[in-house]
Short mmCIF file of C-alpha atoms in Angstrom, two decimals:
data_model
loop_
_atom_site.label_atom_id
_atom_site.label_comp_id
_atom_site.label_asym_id
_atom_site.label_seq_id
_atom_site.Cartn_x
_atom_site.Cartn_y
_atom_site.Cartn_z
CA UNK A 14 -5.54 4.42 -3.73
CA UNK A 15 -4.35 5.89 -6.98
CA UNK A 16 -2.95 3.28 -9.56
CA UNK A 17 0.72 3.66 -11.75
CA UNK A 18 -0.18 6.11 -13.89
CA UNK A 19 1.68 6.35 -17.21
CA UNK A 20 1.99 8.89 -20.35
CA UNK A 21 1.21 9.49 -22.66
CA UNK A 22 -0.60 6.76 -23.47
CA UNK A 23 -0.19 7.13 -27.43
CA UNK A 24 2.65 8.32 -29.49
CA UNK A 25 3.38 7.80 -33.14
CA UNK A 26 6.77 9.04 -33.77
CA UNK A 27 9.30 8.08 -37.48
CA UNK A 28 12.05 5.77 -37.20
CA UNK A 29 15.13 7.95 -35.75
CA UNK A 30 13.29 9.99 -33.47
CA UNK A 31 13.45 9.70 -29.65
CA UNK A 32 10.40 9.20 -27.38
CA UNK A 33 10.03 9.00 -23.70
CA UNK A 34 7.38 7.45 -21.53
CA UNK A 35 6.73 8.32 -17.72
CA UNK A 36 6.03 6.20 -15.18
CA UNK A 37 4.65 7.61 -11.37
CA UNK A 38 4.42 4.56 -9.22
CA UNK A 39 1.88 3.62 -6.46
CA UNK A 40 3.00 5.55 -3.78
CA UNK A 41 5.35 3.69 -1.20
CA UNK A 42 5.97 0.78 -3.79
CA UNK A 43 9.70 0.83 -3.78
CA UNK A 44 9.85 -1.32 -6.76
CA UNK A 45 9.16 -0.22 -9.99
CA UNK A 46 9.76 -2.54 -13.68
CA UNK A 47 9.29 -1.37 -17.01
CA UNK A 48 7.85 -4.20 -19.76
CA UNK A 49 7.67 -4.00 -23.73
CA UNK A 50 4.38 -5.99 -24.99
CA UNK A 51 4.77 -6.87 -28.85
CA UNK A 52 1.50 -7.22 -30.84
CA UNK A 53 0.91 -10.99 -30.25
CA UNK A 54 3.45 -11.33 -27.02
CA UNK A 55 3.31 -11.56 -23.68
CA UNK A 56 5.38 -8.76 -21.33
CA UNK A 57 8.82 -8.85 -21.54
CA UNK A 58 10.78 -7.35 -18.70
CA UNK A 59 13.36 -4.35 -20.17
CA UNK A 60 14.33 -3.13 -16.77
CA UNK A 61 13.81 -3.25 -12.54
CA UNK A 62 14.18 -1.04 -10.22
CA UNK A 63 14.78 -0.84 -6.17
CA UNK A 64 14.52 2.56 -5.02
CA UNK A 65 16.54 4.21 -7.53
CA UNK A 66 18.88 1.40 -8.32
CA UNK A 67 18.72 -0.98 -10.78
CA UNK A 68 18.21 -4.77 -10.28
CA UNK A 69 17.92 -5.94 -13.53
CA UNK A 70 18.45 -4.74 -17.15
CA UNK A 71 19.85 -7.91 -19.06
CA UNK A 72 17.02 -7.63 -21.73
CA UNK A 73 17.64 -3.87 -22.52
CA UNK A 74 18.58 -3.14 -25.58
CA UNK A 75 21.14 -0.37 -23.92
CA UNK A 76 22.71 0.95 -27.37
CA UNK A 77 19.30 2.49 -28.02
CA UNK A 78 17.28 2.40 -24.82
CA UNK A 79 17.83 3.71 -21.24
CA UNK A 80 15.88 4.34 -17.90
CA UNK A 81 16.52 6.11 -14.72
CA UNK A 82 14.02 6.11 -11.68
CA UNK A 83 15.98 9.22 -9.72
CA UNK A 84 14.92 10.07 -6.35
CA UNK A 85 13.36 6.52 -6.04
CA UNK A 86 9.83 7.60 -7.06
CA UNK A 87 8.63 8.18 -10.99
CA UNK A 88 10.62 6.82 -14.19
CA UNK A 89 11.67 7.51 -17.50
CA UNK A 90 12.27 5.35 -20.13
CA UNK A 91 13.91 6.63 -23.57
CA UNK A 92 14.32 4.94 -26.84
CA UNK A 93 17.06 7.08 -29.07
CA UNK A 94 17.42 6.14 -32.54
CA UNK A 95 13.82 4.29 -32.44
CA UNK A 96 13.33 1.64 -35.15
CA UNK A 97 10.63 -0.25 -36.75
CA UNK A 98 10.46 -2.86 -34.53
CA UNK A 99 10.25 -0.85 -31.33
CA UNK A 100 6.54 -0.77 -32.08
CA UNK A 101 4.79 -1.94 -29.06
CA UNK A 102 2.77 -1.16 -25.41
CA UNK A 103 5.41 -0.25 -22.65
CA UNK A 104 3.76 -1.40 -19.80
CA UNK A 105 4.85 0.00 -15.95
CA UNK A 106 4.30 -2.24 -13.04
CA UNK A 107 4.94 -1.20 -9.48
CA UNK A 108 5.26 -3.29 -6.20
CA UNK A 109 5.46 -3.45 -2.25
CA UNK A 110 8.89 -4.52 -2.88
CA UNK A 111 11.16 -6.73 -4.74
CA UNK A 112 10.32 -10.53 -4.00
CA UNK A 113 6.92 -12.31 -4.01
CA UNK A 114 4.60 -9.08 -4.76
CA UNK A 115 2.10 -8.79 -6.56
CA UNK A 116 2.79 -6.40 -9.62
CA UNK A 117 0.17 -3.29 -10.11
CA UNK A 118 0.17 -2.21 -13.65
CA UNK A 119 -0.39 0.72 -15.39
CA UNK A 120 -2.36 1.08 -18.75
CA UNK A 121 0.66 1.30 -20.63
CA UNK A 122 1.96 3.69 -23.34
CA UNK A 123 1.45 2.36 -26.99
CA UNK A 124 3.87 3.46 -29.63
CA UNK A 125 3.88 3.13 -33.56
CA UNK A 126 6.88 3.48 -35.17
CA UNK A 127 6.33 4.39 -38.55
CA UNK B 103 15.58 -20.34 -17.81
CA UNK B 104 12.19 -20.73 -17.00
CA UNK B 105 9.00 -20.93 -19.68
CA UNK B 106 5.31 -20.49 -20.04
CA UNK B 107 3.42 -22.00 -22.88
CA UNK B 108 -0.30 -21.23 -23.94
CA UNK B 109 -0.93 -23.47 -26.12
CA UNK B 110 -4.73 -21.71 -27.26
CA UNK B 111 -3.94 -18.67 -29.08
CA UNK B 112 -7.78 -18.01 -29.40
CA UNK B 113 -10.61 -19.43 -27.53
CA UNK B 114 -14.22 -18.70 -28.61
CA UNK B 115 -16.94 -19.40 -26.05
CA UNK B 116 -20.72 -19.35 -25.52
CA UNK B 117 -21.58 -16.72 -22.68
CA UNK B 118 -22.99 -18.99 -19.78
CA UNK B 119 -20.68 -22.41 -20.64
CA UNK B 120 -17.54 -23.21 -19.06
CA UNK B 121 -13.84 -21.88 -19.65
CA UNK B 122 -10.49 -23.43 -18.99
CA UNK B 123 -7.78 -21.96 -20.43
CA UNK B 124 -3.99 -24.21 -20.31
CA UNK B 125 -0.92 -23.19 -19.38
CA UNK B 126 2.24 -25.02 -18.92
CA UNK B 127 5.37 -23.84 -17.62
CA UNK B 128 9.11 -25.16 -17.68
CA UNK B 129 11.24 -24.86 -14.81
CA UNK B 130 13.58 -26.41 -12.49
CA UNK B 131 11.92 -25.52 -8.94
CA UNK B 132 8.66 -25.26 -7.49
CA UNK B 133 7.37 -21.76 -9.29
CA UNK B 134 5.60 -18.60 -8.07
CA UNK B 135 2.70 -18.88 -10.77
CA UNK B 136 0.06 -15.87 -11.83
CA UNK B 137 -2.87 -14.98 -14.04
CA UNK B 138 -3.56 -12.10 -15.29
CA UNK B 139 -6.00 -10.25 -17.64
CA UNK B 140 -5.52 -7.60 -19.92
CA UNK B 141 -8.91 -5.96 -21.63
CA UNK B 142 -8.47 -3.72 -24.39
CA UNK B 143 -6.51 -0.35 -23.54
CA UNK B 144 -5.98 -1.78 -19.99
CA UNK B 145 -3.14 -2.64 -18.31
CA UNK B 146 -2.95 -6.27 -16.85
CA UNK B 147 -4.73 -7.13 -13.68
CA UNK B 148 -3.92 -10.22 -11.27
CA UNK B 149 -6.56 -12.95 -11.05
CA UNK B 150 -5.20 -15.15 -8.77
CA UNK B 151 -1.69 -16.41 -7.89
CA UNK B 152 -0.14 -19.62 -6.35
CA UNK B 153 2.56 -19.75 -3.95
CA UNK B 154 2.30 -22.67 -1.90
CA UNK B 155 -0.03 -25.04 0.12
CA UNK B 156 -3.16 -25.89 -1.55
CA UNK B 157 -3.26 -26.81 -5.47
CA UNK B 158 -6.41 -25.36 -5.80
CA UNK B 159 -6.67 -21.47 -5.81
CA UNK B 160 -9.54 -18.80 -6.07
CA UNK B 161 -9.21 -15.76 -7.28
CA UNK B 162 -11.51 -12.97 -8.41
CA UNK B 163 -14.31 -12.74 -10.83
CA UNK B 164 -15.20 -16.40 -10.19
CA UNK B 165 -12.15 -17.67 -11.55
CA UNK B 166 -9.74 -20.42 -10.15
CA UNK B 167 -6.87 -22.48 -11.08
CA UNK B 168 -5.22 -26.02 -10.28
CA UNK B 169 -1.41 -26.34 -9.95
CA UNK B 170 -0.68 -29.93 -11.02
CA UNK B 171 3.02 -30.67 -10.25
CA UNK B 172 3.82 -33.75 -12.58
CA UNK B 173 1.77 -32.35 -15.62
CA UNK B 174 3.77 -28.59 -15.09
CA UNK B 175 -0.06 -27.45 -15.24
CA UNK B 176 -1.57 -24.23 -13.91
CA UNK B 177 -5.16 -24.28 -16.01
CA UNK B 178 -7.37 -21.22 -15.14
CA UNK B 179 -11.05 -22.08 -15.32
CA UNK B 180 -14.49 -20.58 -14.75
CA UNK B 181 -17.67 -23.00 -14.45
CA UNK B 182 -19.97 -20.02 -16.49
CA UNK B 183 -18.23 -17.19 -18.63
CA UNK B 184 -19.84 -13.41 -18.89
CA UNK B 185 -19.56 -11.28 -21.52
CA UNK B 186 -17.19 -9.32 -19.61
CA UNK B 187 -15.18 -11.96 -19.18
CA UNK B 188 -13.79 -11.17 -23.04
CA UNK B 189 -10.10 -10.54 -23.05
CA UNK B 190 -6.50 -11.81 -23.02
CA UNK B 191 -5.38 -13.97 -20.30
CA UNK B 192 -1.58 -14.46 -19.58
CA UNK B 193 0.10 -17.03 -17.34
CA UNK B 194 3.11 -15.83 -15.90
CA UNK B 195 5.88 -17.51 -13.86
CA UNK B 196 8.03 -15.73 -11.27
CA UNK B 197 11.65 -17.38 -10.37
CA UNK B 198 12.84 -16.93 -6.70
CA UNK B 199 16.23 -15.68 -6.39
CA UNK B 200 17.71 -12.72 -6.84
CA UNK B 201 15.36 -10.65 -8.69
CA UNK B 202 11.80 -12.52 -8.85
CA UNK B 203 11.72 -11.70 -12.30
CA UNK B 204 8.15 -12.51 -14.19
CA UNK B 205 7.95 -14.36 -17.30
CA UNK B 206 5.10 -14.63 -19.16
CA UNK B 207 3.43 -16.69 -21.85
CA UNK B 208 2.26 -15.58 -24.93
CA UNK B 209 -1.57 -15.24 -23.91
CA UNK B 210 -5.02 -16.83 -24.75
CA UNK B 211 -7.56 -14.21 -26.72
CA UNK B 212 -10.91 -15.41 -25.07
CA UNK B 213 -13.89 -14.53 -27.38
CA UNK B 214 -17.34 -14.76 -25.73
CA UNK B 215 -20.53 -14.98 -27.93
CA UNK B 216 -24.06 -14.50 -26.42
#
């Protein structure tokens, strides 16, 4: 069984630019989350999916970031202006379905802001 | 809101001698609690999880953990550590509801000399 896959899996990019990672589930897992991992920090969850909807978002920064997960299957996640401090490892996680599931992780996408 | 501390930023280890590794977590209910690992340029794989029923849980690699209810406790232990075993370890803690949304701590760098 194939794993979440995730790219790229570097980018350096200058503050102000825009950047966006992909995310392509485990097949069949309807429930797809997006995590930022600061140097020193556990996961933080940005945003959750169901299908194509979204569950949860409260710790998106939304005037900079946004995600969409259309057709229920792979994701996108954009940061436009980045800053400084967006400097992390955006970690996707898939699962069976949105409750007590375990989370499958990709390796995550690790971006320098510079 | 619910917590997770890790008290043990970095824990350095003899290969072949024991490992526990603390966690504590804050929160109202009886949680969903998790352990992952994360080795370098990987994404974060489950070692073990407890949901109910017994206190005592195994999980892979030769690893297992003890919830303890009146000392918040779920300490992740291994009775003789491996070389491979090097890498960060994260408690998490997932909150029933409406979104099972994970939180985790801030992690435990293990070190393992030979």
């Amino acid at each position: 069984e194939a794993g979440v896959a995730q790219s790229p899996r570097y980018k350096i990019i200058e503050k102000r630019q825009s950047v966006a990672f992909w995310c392509n589930p485990i097949s069949g897992h309807a429930t797809l989350y997006w995590y930022q991992q600061i140097l020193g920090q556990g996961p933080k969850l940005l945003i959750q999916f169901q299908n194509n909807g979204v569950v949860d978002d409260s710790q998106l920064p939304k005037d900079r970031f946004s995600a969409e997960r259309l057709k229920g299957v792979d994701s996108t996640l954009k940061i436009q202006p980045a800053k400084l401090e967006d400097s992390a490892v955006y970690l996707c996680a898939s699962s069976s379905g949105q409750g007590v599931y375990e989370q499958y992780f990709g390796p995550g996408t690790r971006l320098t802001v510079t | 809101a619910q917590s997770v501390t890790q008290p043990d930023i970095h824990i350095t280890v003899s290969e072949g001698a024991s490992l526990e590794l603390r966690c504590n977590y804050s929160y109202g209910a009886t949680p969903y609690l998790f352990w992952y690992v994360q080795s370098p340029g990987q994404g974060l794989q489950l070692l073990l999880k407890y949901f109910s029923g017994d206190t005592l849980v195994q999980g892979i690699k030769g690893f297992e953990a003890e919830f303890k209810r009146s000392q918040s406790s779920f300490n992740l232990r291994k009775p003789s550590v491996h070389w491979s075993d090097a890498a960060e370890y994260f408690c998490a803690v997932m909150r029933g509801g409406s979104n099972y949304k994970l939180t985790f701590g801030k992690g435990t760098l293990l070190t393992v000399n030979p």
